[in-house]
Short mmCIF file of C-alpha atoms and ligand atoms in Angstrom, two decimals:
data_model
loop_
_atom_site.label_atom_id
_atom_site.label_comp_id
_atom_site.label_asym_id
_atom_site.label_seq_id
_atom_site.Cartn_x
_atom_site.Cartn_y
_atom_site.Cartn_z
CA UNK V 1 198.51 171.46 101.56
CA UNK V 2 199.51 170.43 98.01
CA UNK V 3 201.93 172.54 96.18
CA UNK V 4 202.66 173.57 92.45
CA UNK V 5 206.26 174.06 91.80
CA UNK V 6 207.50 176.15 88.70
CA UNK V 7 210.85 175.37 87.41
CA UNK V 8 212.51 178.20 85.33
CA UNK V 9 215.99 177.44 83.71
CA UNK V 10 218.27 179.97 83.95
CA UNK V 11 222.34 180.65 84.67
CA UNK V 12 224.36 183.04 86.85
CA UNK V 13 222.98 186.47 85.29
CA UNK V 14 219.39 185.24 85.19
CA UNK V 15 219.01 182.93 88.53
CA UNK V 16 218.51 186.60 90.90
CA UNK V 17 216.23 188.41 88.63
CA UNK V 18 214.04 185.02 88.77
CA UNK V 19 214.14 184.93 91.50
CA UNK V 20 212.19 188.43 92.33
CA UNK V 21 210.11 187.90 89.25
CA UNK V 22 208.89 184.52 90.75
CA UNK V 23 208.32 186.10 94.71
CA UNK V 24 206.24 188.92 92.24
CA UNK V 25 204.09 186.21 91.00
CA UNK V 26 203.23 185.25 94.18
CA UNK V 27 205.37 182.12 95.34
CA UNK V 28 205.56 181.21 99.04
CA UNK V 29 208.91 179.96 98.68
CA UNK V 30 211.99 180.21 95.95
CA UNK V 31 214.99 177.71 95.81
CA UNK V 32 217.65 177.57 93.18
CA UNK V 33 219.58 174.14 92.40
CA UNK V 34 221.96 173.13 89.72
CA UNK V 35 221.24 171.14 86.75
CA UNK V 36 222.07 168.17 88.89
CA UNK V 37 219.96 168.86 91.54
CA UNK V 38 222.41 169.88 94.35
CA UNK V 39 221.20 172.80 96.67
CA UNK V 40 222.92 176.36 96.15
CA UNK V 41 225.44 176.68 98.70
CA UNK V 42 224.03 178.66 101.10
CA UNK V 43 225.18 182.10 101.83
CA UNK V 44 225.49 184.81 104.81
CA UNK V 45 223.09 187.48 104.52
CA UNK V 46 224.75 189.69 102.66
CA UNK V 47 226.81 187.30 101.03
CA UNK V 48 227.08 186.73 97.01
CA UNK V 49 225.52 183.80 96.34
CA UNK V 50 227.35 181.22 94.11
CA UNK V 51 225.48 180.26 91.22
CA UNK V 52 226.45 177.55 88.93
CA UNK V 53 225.81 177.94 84.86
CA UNK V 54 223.17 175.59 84.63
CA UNK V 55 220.80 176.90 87.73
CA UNK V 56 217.14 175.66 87.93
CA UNK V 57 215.06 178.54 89.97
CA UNK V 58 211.88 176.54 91.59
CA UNK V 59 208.97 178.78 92.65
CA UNK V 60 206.35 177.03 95.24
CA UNK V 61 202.67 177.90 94.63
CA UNK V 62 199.86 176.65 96.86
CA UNK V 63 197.54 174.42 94.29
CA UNK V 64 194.80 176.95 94.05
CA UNK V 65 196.88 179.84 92.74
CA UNK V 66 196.23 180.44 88.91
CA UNK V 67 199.24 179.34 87.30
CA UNK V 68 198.43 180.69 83.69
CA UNK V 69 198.28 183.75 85.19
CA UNK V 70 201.62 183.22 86.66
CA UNK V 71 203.55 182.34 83.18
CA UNK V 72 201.59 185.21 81.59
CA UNK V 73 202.93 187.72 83.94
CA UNK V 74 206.66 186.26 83.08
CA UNK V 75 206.28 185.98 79.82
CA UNK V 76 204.95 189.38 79.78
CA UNK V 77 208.30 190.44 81.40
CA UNK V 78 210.93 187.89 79.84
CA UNK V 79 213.11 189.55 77.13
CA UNK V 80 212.62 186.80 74.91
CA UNK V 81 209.01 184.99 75.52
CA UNK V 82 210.35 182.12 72.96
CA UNK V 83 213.41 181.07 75.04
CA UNK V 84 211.82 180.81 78.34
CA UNK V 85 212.32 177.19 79.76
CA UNK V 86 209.51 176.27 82.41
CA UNK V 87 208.02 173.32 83.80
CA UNK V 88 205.26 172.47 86.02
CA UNK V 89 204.96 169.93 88.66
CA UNK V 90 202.26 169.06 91.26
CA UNK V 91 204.15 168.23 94.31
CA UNK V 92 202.37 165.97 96.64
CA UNK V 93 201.11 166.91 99.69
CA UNK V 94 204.07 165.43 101.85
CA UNK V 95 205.47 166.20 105.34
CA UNK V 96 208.66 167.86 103.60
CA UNK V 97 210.81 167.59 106.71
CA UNK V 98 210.00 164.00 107.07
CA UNK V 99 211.16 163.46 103.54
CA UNK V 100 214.40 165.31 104.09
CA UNK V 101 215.07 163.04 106.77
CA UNK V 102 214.41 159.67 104.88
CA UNK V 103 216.99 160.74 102.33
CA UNK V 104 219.49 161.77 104.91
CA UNK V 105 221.73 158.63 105.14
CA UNK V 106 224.74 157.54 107.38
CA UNK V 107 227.83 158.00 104.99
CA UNK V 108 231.47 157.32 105.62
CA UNK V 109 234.65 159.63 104.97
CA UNK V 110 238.14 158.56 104.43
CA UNK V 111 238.89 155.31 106.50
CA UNK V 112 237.36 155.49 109.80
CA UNK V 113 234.69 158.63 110.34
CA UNK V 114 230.82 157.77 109.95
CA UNK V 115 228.38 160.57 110.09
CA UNK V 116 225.24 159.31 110.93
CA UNK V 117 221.68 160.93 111.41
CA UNK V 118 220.75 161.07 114.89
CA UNK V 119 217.35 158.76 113.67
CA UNK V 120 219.10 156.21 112.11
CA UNK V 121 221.06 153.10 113.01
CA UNK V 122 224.54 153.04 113.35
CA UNK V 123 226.02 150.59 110.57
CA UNK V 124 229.53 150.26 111.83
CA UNK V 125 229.24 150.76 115.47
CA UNK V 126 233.09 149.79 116.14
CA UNK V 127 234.04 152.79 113.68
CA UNK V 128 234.12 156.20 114.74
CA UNK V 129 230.74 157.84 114.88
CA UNK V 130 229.10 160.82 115.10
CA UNK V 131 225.45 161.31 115.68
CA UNK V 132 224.43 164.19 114.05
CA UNK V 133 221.20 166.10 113.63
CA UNK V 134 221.76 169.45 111.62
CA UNK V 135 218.37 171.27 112.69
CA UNK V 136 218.75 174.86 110.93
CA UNK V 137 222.43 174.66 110.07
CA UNK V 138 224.69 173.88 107.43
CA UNK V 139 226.32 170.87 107.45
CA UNK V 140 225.52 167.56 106.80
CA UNK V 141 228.30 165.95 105.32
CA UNK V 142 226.60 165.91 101.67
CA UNK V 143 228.15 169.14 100.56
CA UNK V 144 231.37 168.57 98.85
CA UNK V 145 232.82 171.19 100.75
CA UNK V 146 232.19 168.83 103.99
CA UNK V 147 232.81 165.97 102.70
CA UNK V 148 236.67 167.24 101.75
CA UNK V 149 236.69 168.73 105.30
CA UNK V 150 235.95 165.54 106.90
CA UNK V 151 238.05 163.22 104.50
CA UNK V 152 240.97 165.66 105.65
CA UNK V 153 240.33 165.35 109.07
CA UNK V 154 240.32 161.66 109.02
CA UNK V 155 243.21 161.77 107.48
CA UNK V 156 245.19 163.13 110.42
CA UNK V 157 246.33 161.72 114.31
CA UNK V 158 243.84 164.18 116.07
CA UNK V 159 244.89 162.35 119.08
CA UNK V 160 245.30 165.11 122.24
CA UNK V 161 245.02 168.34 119.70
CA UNK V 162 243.29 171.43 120.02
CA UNK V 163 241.24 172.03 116.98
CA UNK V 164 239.60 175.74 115.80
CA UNK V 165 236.44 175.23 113.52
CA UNK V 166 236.36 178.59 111.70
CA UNK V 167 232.54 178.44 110.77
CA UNK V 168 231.46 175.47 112.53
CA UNK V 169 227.52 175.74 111.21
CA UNK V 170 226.12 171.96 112.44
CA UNK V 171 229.44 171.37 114.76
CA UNK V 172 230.16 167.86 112.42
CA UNK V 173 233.53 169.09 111.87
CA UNK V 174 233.83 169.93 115.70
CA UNK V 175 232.47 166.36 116.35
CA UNK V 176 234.44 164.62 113.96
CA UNK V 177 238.00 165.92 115.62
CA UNK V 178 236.79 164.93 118.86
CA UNK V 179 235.58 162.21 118.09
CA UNK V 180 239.06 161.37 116.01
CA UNK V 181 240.50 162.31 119.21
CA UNK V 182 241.35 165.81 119.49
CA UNK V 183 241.51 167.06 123.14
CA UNK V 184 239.76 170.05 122.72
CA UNK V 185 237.75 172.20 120.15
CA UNK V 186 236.46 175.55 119.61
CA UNK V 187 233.91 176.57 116.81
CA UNK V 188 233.44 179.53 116.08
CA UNK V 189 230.21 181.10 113.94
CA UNK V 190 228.68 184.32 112.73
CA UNK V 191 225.18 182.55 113.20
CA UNK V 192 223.61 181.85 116.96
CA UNK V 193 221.55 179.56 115.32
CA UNK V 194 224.43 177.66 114.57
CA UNK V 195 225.93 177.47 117.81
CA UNK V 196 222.96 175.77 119.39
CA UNK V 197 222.93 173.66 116.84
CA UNK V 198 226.45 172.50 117.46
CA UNK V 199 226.03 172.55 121.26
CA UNK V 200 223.15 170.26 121.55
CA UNK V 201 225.15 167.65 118.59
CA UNK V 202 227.93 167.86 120.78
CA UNK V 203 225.34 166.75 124.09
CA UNK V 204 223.70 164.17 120.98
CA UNK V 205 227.74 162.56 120.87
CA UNK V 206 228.79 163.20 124.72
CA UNK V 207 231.65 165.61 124.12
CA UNK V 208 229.83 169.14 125.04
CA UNK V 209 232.92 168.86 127.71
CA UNK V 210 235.74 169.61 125.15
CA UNK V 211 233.37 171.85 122.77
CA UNK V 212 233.95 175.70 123.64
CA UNK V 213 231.33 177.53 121.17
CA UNK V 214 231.69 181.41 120.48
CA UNK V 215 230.48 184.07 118.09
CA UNK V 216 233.31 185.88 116.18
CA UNK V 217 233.09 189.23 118.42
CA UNK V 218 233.82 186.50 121.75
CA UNK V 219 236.58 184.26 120.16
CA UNK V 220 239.46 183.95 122.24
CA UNK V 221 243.26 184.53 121.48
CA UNK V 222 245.22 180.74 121.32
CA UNK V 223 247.26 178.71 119.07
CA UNK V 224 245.76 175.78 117.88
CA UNK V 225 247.17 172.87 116.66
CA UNK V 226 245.04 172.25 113.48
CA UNK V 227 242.56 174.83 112.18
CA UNK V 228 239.83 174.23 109.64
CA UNK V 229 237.83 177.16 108.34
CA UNK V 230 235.02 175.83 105.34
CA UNK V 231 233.03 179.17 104.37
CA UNK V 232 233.15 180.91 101.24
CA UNK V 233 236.16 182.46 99.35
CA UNK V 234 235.35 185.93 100.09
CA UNK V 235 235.52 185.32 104.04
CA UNK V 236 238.44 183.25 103.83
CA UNK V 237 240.17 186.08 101.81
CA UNK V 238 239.24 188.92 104.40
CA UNK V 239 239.88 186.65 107.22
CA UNK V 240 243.51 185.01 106.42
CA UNK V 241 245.35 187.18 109.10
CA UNK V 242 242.47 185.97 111.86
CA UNK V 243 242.61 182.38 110.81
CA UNK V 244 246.26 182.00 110.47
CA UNK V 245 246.94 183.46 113.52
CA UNK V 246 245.01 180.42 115.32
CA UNK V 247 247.55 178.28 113.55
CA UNK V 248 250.53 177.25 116.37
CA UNK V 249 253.90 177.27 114.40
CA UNK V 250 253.98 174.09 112.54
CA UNK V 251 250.29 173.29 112.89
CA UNK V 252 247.93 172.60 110.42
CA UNK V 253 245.19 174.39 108.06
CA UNK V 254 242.30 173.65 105.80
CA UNK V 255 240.38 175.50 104.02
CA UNK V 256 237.30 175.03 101.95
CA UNK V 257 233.97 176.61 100.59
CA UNK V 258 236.56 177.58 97.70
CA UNK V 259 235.24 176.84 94.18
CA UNK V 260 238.38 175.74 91.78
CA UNK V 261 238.62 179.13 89.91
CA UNK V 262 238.97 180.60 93.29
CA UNK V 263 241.50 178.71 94.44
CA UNK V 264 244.53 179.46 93.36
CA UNK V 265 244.41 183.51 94.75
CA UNK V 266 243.32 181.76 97.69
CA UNK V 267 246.87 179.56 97.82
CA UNK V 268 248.74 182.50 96.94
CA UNK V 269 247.60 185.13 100.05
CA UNK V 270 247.82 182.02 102.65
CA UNK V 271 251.27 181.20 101.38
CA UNK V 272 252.66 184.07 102.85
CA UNK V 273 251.64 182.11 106.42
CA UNK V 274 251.49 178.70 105.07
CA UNK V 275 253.46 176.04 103.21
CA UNK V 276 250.24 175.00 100.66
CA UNK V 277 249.80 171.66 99.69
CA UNK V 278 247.87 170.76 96.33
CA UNK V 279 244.52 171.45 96.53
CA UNK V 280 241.95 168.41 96.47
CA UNK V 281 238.51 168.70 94.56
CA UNK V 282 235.37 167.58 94.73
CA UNK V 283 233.37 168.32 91.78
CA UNK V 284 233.16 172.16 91.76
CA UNK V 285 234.68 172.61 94.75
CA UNK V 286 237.82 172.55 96.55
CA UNK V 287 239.76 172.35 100.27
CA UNK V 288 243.08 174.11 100.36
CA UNK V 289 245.73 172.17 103.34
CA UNK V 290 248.94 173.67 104.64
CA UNK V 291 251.47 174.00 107.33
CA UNK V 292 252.17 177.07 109.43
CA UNK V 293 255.85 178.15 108.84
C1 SAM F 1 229.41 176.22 104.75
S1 SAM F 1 229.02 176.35 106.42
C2 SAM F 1 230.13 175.14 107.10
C3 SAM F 1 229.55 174.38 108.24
C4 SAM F 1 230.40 173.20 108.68
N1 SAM F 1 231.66 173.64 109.25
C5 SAM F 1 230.66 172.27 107.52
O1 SAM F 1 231.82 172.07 107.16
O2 SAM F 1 229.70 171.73 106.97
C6 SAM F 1 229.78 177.88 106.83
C7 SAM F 1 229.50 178.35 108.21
O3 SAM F 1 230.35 179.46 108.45
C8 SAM F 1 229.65 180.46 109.12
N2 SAM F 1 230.33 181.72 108.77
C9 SAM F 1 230.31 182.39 107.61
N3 SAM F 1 231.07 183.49 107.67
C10 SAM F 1 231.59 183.52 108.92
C11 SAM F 1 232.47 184.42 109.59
N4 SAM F 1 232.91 185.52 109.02
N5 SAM F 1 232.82 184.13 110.85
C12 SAM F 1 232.35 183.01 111.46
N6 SAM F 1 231.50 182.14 110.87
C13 SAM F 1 231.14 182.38 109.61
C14 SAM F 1 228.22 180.33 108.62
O4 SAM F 1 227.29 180.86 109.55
C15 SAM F 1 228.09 178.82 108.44
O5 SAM F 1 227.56 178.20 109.59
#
């Protein structure tokens, strides 16, 4: 079916209010992205969502809804008619999943870690590789937030360690330690959907052996010899007892999800666990690293 999309400019006060305005007008679907096109960072129901300044809200007609109609009825209800910013686009009528697909793309982190999409050939198949095929969760390995995670985790001898993925969403941070070498993981995550998602990556990459999955209500007590925990500030904040207390004296800690004006509260409550290092950044966002004491 071909599709109209609506683009509305807007910022961190406006993006919400948009949004309902444009589900109102009748659009199947609402997204938000940031002037440069990157996807919001998706939230937990219930979560605040994370909007950057410069936030495009996209509302998805079918092609036979009246569109005039549609501006009208915001205009009607925009405080200031003049300064609304729209655009319109006709979006082709494309298999959208196939699309995603063709623009997912093996990429490398740090000196030896490939992810690379389950559909795809493997480019370095000496290096270490993980086959990876999200299906409905988050990670991918294009978020910043990943990509630090990974970077970090390449970084490290992983060799014979147990790992703890504190919100393991796709299982590619799971994947990566094993495949780095770690003897054991467990990934942990609020979201079933994510733990099948992890399980059946870790059948994809042969290491469903060493991958223990659990929802937070299951998770057992250990120590764990590096830890890495990428979900948003707020959990990270409520959770620091929990997560540092999978840390084994000594071990290691990352944390990300963490936008840089979050940061440094976020190095001060974990210091009272952790020696912090520096904190890295990746455009907007950062990863936090430290040693237990
Ligand atoms: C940003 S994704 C990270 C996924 C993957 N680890 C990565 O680095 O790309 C955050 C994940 O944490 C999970 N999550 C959020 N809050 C959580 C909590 N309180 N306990 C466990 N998992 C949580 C979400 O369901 C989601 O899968």
């Amino acid at each position: 079916m071909p599709w109209i999309q609506l683009r509305l400019s807007a910022n961190e006060e406006t993006a919400e209010k948009y949004s309902e305005w444009l589900m109102a007008a009748g659009s199947q679907a609402v997204t938000f992205i940031d002037a440069k096109d990157t996807p919001i960072y998706e939230p937990l129901p219930g979560d605040e969502v994370v909007y950057w300044h410069n936030t495009v809200v996209m509302g998805l007609f079918d092609a036979s809804h009246d569109m005039e109609k549609v501006i009208s009825y915001l205009k009607g209800i925009h405080p200031d008619k003049q300064a609304m910013q729209y655009k319109l686009e006709q979006l082709e009528d494309k298999d959208w999943e196939r699309e995603w697909m063709d623009n997912f793309h093996p990429m490398k982190f740090g000196n030896r870690l490939w992810i690379c999409p389950s559909w795809r050939e493997v480019p370095e198949p000496e290096a270490v590789n993980v086959m990876l095929d999200p299906g409905l969760a988050f990670g991918t390995g294009t978020h910043p937030t990943t990509a630090l995670c990974l970077t970090w985790l390449d970084g490290l001898d992983l060799t014979d360690k147990v790992v703890v993925d504190f919100g393991c969403g796709s299982g590619i941070l799971s994947l990566a330690a094993l495949k780095l070498g770690a003897k054991k993981v467990i990934g942990i995550d609020i979201d079933p959907q994510a733990l099948q998602a992890s399980q059946e990556n870790a059948k994809r990459n042969g290491v469903e052996d060493r991958l223990e999955l659990y929802l937070p209500k299951d998770q057992p007590t250990l120590k764990a010899d590096v830890v890495v925990a990428n979900i948003l500030a707020g959990p990270l904040r409520e959770l620091a007892p929990t997560i540092t207390e999978f840390v084994a004296d000594n071990g290691l800690l990352a944390l990300s999800g963490v936008l840089e004006e979050q940061a440094q509260g976020l190095v001060e409550i974990y210091s009272q666990w952790c020696d912090m290092d520096p904190v890295a950044v990746q455009e907007e966002w950062v990863r936090l690293s430290g040693k237990r004491h």
